[in-house]
JSON list of C-alpha atoms in Angstrom, two decimals:
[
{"chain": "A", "resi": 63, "resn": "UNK", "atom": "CA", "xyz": [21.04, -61.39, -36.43]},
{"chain": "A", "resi": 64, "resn": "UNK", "atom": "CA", "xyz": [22.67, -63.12, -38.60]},
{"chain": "A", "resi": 65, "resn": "UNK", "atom": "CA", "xyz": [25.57, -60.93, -40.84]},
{"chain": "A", "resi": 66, "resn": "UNK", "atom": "CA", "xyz": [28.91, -60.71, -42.73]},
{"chain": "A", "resi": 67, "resn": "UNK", "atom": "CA", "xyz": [30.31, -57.63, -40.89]},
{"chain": "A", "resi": 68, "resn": "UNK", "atom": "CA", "xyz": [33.27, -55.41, -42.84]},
{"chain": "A", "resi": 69, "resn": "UNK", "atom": "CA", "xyz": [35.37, -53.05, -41.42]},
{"chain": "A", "resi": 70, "resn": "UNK", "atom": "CA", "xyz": [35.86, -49.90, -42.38]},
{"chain": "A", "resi": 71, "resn": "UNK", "atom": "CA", "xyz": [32.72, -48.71, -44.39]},
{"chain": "A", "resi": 72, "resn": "UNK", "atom": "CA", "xyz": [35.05, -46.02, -45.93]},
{"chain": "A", "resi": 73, "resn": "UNK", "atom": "CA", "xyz": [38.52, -46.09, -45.97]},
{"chain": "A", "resi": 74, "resn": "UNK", "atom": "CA", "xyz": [40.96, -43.48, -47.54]},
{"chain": "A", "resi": 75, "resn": "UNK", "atom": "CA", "xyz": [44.68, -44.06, -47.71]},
{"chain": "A", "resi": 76, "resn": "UNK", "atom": "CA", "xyz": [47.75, -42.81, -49.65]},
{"chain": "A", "resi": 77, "resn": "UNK", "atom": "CA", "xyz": [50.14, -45.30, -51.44]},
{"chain": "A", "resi": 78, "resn": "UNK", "atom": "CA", "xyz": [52.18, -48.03, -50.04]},
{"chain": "A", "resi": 79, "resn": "UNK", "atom": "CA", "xyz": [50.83, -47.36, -46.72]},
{"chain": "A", "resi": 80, "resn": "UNK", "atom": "CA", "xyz": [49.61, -51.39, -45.80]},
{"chain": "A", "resi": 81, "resn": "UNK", "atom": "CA", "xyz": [45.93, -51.26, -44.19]},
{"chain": "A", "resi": 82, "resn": "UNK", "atom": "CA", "xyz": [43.72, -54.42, -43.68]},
{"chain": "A", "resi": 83, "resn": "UNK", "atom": "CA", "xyz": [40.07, -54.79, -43.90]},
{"chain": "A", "resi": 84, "resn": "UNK", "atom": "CA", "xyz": [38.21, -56.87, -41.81]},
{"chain": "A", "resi": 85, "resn": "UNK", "atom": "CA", "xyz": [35.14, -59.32, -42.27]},
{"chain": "A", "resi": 86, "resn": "UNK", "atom": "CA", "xyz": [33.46, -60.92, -40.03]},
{"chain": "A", "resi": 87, "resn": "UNK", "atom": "CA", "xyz": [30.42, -63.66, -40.25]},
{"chain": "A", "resi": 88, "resn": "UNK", "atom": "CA", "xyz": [28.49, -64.95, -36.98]},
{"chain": "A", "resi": 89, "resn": "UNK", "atom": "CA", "xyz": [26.55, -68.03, -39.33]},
{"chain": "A", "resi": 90, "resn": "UNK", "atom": "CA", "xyz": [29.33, -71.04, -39.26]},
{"chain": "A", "resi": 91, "resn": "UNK", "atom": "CA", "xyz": [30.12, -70.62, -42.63]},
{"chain": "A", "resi": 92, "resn": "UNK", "atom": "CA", "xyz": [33.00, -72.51, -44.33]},
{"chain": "A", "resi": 93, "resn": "UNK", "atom": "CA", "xyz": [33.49, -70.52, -47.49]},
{"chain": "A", "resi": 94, "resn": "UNK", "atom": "CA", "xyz": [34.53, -66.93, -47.95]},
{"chain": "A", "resi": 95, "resn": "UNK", "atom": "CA", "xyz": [35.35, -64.76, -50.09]},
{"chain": "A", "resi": 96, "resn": "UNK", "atom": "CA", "xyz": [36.70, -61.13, -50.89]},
{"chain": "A", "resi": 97, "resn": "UNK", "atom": "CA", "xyz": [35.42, -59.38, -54.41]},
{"chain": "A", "resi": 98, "resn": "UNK", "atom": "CA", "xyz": [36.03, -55.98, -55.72]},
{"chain": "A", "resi": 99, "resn": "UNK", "atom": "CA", "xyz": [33.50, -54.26, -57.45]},
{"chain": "A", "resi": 100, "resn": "UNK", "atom": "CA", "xyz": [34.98, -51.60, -60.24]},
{"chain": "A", "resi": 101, "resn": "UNK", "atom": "CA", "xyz": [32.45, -50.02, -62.84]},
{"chain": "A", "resi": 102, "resn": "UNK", "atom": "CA", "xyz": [31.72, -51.88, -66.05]},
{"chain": "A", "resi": 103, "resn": "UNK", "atom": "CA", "xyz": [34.05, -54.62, -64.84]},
{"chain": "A", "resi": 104, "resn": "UNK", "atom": "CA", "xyz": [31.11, -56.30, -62.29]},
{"chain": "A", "resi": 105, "resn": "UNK", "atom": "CA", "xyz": [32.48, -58.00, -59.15]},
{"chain": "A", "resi": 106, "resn": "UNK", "atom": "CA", "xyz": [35.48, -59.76, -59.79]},
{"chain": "A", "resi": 107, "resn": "UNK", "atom": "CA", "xyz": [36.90, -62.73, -56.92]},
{"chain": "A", "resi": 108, "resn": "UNK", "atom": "CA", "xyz": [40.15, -61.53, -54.96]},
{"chain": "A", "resi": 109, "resn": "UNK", "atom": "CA", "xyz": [40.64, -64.28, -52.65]},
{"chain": "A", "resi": 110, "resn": "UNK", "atom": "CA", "xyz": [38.45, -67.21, -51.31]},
{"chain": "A", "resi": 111, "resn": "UNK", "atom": "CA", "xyz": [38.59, -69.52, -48.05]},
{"chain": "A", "resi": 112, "resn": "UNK", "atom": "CA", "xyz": [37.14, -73.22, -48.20]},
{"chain": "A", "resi": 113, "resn": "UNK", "atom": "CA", "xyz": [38.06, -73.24, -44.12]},
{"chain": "A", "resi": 114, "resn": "UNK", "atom": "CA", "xyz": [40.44, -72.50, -41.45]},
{"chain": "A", "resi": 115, "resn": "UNK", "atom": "CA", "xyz": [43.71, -72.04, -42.97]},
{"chain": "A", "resi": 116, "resn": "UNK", "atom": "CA", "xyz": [42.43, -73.10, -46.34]},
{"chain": "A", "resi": 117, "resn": "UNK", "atom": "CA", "xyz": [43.19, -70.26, -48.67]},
{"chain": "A", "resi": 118, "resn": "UNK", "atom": "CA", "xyz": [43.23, -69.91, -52.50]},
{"chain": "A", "resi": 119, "resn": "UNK", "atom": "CA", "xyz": [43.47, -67.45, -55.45]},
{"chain": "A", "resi": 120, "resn": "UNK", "atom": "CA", "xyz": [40.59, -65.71, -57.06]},
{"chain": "A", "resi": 121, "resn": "UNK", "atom": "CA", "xyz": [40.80, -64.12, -60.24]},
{"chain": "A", "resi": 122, "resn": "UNK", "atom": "CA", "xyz": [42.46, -60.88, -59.24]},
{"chain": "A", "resi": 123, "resn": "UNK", "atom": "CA", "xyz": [44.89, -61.30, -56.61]},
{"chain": "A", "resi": 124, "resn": "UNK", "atom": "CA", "xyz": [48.12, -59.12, -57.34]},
{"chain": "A", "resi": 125, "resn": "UNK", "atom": "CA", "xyz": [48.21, -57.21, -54.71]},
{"chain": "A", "resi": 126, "resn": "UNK", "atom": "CA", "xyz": [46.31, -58.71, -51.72]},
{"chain": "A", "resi": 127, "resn": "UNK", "atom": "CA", "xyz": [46.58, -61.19, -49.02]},
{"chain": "A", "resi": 128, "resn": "UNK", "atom": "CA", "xyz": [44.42, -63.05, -46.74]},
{"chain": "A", "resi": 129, "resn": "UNK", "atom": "CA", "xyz": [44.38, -65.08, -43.78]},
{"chain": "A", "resi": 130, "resn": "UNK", "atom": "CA", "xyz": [42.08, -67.25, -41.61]},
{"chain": "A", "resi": 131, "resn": "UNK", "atom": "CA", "xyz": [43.43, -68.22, -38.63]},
{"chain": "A", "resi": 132, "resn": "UNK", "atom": "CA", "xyz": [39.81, -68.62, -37.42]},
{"chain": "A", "resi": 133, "resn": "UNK", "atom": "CA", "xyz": [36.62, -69.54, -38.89]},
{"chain": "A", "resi": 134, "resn": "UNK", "atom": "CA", "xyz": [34.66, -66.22, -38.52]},
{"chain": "A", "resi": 135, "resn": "UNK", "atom": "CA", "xyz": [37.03, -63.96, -39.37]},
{"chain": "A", "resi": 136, "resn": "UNK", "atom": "CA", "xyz": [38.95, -63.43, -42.81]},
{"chain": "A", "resi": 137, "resn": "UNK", "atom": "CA", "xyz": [40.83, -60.41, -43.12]},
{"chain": "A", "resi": 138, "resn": "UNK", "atom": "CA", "xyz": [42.17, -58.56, -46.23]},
{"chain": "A", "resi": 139, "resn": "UNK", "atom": "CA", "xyz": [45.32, -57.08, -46.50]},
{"chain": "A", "resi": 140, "resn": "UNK", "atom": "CA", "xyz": [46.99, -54.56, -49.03]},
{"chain": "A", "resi": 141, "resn": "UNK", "atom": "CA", "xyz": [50.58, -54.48, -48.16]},
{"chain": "A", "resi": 142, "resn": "UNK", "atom": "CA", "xyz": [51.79, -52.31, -50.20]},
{"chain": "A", "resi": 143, "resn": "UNK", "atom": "CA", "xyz": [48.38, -50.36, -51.41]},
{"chain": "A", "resi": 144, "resn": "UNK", "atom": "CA", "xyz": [48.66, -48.46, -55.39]},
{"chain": "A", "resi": 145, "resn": "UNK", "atom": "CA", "xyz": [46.05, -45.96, -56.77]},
{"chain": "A", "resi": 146, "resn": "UNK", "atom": "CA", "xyz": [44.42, -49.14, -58.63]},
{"chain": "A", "resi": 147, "resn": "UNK", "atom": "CA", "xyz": [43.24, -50.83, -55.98]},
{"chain": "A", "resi": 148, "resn": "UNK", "atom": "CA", "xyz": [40.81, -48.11, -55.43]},
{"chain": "A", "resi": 149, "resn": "UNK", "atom": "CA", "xyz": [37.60, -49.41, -55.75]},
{"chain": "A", "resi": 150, "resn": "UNK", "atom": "CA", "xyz": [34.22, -50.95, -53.72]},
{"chain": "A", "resi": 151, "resn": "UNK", "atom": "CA", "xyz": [35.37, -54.09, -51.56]},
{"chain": "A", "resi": 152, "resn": "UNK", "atom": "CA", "xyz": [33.08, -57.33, -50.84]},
{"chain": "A", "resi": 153, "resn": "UNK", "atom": "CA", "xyz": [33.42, -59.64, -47.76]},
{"chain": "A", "resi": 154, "resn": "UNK", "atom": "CA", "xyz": [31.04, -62.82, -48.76]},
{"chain": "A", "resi": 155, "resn": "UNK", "atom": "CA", "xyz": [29.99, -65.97, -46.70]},
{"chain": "A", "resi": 156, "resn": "UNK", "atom": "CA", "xyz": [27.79, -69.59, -47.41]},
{"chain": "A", "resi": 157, "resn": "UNK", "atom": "CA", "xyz": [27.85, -72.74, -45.59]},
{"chain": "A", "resi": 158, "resn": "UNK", "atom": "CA", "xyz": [30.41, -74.00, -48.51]},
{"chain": "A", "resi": 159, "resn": "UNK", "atom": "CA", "xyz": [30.92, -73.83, -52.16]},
{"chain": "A", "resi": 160, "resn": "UNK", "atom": "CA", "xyz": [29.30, -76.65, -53.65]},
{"chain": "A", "resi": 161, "resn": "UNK", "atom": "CA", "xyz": [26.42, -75.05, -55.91]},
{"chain": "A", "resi": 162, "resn": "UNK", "atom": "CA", "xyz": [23.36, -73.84, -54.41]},
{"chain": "A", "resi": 163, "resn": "UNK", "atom": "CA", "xyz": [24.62, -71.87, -51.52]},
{"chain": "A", "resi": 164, "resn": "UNK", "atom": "CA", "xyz": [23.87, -68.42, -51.71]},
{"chain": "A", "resi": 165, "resn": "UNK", "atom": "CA", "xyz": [26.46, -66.24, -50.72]},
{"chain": "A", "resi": 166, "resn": "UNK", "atom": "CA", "xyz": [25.98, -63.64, -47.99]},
{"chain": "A", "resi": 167, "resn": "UNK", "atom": "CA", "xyz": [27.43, -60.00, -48.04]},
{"chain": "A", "resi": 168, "resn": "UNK", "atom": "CA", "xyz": [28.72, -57.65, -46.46]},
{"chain": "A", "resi": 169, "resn": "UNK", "atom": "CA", "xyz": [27.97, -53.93, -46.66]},
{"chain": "A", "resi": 170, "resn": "UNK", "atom": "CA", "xyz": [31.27, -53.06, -48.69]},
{"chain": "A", "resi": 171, "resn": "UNK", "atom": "CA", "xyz": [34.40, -51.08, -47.99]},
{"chain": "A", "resi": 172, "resn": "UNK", "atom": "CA", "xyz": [35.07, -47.80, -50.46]},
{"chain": "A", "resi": 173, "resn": "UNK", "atom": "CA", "xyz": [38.85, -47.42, -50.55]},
{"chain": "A", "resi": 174, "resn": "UNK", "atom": "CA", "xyz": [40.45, -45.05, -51.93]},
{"chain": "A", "resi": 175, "resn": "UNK", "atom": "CA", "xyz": [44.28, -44.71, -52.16]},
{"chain": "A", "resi": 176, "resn": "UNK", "atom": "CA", "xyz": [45.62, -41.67, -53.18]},
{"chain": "B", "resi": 1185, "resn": "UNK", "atom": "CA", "xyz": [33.97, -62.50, -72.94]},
{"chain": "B", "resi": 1186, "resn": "UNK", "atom": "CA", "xyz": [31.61, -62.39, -69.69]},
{"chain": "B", "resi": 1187, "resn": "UNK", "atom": "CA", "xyz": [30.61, -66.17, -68.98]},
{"chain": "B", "resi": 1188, "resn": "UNK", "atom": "CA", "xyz": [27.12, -64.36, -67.43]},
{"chain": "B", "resi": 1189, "resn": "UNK", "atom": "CA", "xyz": [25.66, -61.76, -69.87]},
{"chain": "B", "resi": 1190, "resn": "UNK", "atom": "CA", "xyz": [22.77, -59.72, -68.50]},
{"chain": "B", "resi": 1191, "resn": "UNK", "atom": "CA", "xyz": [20.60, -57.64, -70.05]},
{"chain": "B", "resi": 1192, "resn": "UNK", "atom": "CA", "xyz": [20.00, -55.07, -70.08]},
{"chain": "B", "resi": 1193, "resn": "UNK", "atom": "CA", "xyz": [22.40, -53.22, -68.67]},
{"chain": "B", "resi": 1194, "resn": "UNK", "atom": "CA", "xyz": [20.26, -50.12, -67.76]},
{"chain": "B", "resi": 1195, "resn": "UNK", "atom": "CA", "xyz": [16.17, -49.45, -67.14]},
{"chain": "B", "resi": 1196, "resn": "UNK", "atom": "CA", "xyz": [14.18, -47.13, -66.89]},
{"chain": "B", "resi": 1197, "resn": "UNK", "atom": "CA", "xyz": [10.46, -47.50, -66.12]},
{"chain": "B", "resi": 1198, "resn": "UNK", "atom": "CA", "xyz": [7.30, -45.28, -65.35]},
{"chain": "B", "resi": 1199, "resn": "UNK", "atom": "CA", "xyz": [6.18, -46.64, -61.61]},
{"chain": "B", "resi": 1200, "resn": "UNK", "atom": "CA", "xyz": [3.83, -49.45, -62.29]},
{"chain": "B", "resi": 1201, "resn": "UNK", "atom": "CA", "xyz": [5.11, -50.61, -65.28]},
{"chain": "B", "resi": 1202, "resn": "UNK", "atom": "CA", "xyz": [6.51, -54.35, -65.58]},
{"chain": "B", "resi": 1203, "resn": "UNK", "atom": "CA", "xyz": [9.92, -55.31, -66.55]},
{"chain": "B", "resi": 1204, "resn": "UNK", "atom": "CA", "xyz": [12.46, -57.82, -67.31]},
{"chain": "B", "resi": 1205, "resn": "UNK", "atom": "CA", "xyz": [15.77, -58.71, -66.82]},
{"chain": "B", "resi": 1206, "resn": "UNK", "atom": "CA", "xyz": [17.61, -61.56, -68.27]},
{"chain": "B", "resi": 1207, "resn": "UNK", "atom": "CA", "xyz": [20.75, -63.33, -67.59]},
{"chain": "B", "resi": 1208, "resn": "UNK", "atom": "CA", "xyz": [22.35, -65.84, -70.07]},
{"chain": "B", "resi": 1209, "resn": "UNK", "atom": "CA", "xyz": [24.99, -68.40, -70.48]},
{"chain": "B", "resi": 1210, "resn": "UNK", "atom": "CA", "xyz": [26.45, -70.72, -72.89]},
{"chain": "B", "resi": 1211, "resn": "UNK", "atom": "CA", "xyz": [26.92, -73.02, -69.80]},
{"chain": "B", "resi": 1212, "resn": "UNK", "atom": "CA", "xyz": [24.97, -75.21, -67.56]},
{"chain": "B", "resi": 1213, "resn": "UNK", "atom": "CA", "xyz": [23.98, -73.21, -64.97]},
{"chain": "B", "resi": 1214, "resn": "UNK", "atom": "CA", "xyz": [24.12, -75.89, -61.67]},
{"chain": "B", "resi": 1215, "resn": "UNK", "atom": "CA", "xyz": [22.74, -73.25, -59.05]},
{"chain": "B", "resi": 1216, "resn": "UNK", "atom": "CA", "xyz": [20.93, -69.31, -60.14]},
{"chain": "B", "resi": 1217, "resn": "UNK", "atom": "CA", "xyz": [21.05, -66.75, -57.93]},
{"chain": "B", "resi": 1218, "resn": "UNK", "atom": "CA", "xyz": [19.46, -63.42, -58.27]},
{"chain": "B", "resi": 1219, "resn": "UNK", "atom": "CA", "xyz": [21.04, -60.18, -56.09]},
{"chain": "B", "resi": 1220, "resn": "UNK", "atom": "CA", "xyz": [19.64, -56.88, -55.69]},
{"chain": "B", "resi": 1221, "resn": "UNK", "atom": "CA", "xyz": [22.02, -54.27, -54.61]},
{"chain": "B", "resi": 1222, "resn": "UNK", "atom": "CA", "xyz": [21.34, -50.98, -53.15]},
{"chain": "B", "resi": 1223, "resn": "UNK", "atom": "CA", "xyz": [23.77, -48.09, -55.13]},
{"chain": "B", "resi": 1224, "resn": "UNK", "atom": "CA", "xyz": [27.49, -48.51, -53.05]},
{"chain": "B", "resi": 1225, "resn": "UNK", "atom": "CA", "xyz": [26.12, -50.88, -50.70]},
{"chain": "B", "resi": 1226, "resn": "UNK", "atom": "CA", "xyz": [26.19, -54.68, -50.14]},
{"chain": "B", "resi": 1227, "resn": "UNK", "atom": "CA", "xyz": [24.15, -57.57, -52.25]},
{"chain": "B", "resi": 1228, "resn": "UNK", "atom": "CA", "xyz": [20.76, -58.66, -50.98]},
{"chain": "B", "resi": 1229, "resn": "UNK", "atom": "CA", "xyz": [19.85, -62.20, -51.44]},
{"chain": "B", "resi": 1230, "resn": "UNK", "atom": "CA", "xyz": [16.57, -62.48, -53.59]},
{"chain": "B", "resi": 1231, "resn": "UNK", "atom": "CA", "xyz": [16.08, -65.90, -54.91]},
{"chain": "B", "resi": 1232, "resn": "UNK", "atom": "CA", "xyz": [17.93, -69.16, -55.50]},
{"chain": "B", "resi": 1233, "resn": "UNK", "atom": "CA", "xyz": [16.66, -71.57, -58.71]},
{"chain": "B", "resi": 1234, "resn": "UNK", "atom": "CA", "xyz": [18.38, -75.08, -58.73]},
{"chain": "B", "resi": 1235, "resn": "UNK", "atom": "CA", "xyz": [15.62, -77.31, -61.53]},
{"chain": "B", "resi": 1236, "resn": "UNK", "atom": "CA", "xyz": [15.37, -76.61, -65.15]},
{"chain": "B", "resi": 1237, "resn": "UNK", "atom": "CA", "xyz": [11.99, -74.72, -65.47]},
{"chain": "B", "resi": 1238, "resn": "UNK", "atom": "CA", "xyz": [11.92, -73.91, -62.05]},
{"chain": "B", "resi": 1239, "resn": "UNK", "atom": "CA", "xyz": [9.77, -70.19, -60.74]},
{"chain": "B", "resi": 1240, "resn": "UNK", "atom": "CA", "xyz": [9.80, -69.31, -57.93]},
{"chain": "B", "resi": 1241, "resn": "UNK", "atom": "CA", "xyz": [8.01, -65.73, -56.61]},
{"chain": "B", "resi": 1242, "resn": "UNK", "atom": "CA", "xyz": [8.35, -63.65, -53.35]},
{"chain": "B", "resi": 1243, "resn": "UNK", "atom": "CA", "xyz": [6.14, -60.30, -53.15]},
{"chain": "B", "resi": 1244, "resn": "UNK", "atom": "CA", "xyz": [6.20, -58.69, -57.12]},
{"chain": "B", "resi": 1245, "resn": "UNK", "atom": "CA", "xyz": [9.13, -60.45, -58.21]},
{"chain": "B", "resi": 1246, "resn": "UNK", "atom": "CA", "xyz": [8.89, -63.49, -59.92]},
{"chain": "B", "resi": 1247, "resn": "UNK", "atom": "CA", "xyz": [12.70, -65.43, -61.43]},
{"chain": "B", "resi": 1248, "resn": "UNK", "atom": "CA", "xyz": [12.40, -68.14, -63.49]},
{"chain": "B", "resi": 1249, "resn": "UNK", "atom": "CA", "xyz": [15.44, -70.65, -64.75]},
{"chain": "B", "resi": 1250, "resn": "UNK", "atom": "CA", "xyz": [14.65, -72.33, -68.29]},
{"chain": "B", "resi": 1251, "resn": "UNK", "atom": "CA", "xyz": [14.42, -76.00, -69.17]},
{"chain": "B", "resi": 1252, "resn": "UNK", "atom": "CA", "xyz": [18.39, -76.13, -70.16]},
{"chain": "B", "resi": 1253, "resn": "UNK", "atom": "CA", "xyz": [19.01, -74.19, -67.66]},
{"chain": "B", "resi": 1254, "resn": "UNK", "atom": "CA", "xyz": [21.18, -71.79, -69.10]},
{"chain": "B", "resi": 1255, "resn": "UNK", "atom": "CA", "xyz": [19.04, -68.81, -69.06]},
{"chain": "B", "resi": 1256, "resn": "UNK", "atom": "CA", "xyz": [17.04, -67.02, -66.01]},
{"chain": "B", "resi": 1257, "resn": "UNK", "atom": "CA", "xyz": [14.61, -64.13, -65.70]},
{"chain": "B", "resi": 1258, "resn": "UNK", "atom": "CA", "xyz": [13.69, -61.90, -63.20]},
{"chain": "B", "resi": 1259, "resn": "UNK", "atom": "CA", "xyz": [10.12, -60.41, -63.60]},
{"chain": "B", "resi": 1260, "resn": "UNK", "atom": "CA", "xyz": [9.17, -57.29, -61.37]},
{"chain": "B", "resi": 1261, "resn": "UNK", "atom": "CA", "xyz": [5.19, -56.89, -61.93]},
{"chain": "B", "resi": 1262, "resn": "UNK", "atom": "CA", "xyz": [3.71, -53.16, -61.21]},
{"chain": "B", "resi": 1263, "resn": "UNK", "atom": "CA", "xyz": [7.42, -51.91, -60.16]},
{"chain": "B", "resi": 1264, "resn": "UNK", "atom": "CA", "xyz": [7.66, -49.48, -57.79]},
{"chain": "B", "resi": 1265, "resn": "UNK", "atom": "CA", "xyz": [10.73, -47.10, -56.42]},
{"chain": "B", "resi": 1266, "resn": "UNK", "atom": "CA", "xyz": [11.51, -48.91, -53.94]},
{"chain": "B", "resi": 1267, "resn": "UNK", "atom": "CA", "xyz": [12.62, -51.86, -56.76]},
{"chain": "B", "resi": 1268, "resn": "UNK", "atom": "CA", "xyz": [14.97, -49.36, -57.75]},
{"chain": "B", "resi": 1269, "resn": "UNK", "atom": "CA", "xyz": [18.95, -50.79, -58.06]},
{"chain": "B", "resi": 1270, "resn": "UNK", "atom": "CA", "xyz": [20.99, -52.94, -59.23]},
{"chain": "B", "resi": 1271, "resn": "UNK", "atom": "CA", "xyz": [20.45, -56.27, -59.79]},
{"chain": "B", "resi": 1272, "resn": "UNK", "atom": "CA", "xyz": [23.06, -59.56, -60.28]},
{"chain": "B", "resi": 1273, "resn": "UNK", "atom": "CA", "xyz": [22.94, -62.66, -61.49]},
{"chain": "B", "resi": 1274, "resn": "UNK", "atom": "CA", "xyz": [25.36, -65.20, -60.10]},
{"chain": "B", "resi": 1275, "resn": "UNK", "atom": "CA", "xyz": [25.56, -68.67, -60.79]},
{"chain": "B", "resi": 1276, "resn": "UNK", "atom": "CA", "xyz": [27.71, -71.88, -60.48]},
{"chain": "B", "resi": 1277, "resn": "UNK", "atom": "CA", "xyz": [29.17, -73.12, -63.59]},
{"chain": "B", "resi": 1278, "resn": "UNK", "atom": "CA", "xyz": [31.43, -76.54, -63.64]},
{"chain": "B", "resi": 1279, "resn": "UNK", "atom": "CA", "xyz": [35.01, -75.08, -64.89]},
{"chain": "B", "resi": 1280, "resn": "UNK", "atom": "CA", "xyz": [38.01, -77.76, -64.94]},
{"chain": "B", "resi": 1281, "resn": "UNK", "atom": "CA", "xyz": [35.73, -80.09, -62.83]},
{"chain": "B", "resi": 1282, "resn": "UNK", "atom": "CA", "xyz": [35.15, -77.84, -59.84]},
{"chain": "B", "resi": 1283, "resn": "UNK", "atom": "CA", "xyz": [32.25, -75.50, -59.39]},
{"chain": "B", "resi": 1284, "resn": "UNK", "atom": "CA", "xyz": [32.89, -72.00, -59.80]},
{"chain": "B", "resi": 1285, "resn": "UNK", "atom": "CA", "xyz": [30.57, -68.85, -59.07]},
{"chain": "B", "resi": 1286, "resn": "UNK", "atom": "CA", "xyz": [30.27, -66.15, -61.54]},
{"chain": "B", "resi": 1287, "resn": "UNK", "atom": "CA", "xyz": [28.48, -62.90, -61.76]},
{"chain": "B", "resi": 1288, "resn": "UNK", "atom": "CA", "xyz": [26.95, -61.52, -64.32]},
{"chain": "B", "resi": 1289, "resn": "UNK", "atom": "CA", "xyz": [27.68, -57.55, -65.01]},
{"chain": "B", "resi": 1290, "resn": "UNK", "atom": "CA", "xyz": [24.25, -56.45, -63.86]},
{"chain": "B", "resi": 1291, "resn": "UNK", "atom": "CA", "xyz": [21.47, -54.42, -64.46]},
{"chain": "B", "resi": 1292, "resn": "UNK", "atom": "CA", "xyz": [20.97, -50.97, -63.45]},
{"chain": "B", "resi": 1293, "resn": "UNK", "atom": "CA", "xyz": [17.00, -50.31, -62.74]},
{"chain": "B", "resi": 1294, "resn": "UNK", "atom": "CA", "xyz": [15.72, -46.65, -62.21]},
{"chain": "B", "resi": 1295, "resn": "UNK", "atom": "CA", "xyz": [11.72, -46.33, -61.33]},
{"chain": "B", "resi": 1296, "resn": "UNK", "atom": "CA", "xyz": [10.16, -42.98, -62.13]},
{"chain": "B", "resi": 1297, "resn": "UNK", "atom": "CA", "xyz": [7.51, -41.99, -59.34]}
]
């Protein structure tokens, strides 16, 4: 089946302690993406990927840090994680990032740092 | 200001009852995608529109992108509570030359049984 799989679903940590969320897509894609979703803000673009080891800057991305070393996989990281970085995380995947190429998501990861 | 406005931002219909949400921009919208989201969970692709004036329908939903394609509709006919969620907008707009792909804010939907 085809899927953009995120790791954890739920994920609770205290500050400063550096966690990574992982994402996952089994369709070739070349683009990807991370959003966070916050209330009344929509989903806002942390990072995105145009390929292997092609990495660039969203609109939010104090904070964060991705990687990908291989084409299916493009992990977040949070280094250093603060209380306002709590909020509902989107892995995202399409063949590339021309226009019309619907993105594909994951299920989400609900952090919460403490 | 959002570059995707939606509206509205909330509904609430009786079961059976039709409804509309819009999304609008002051830009050329080059691809429209519609999203329906599941409260805390991930985005659902619905529909892609690419031509001004282009419909396009699947089951009781029905999205439509205007001539100038800068505004889109989604229709749900005889809604029922399984339609209930939230649904997005995204698009690609041209920004500085490159394509970008924005979101609108979306629209909460609630179907009373």
């Amino acid at each position: 089946e085809a899927q953009v799989t995120q790791n954890p679903r739920y994920l609770i940590t205290v500050t400063g302690k550096k966690l990574t969320v992982t994402c996952s897509q089994n369709m070739n894609h070349e683009y990807m993406s991370w959003y966070r979703q916050d209330p009344g803000l929509g989903l806002r673009q942390i990072y995105y990927s145009m390929n292997v080891e092609v990495t660039d800057k969203g609109d939010v991305p104090e904070g964060y840090k991705v990687s990908r070393k291989e084409k299916r996989n493009f992990p977040l990281i949070l280094e250093s994680p603060s209380p306002n970085q709590t909020s509902l995380y989107f892995c995202a995947s399409s063949w590339d990032r021309g226009y019309n190429s619907p993105l594909h998501f994951g299920n989400g990861t609900r952090l919460t740092v403490t | 200001s959002q570059e995707l406005e939606q509206s509205p931002q909330s509904l609430i219909v009786q079961e059976g009852k039709n409804l509309t949400i819009n999304c609008t921009s002051s830009k050329t919208l080059y691809g429209l995608y519609w999203y329906k989201q599941k409260y805390g969970e991930g985005l659902i692709f619905l529909m892609m529109l690419q031509k001004g004036g282009e419909e396009k329908s699947h089951e009781k939903i029905t999205a439509k992108l205007d001539e100038k394609k800068q505004q889109s509709s989604l229709h749900i006919t005889a809604s029922q509570p399984s339609h209930a969620g939230i649904y997005l907008c995204g698009a690609d707009i041209k920004s500085s030359g490159t394509y970008k792909y924005i979101f609108g804010t979306g629209t909460r939907l609630k179907v009373l049984a």
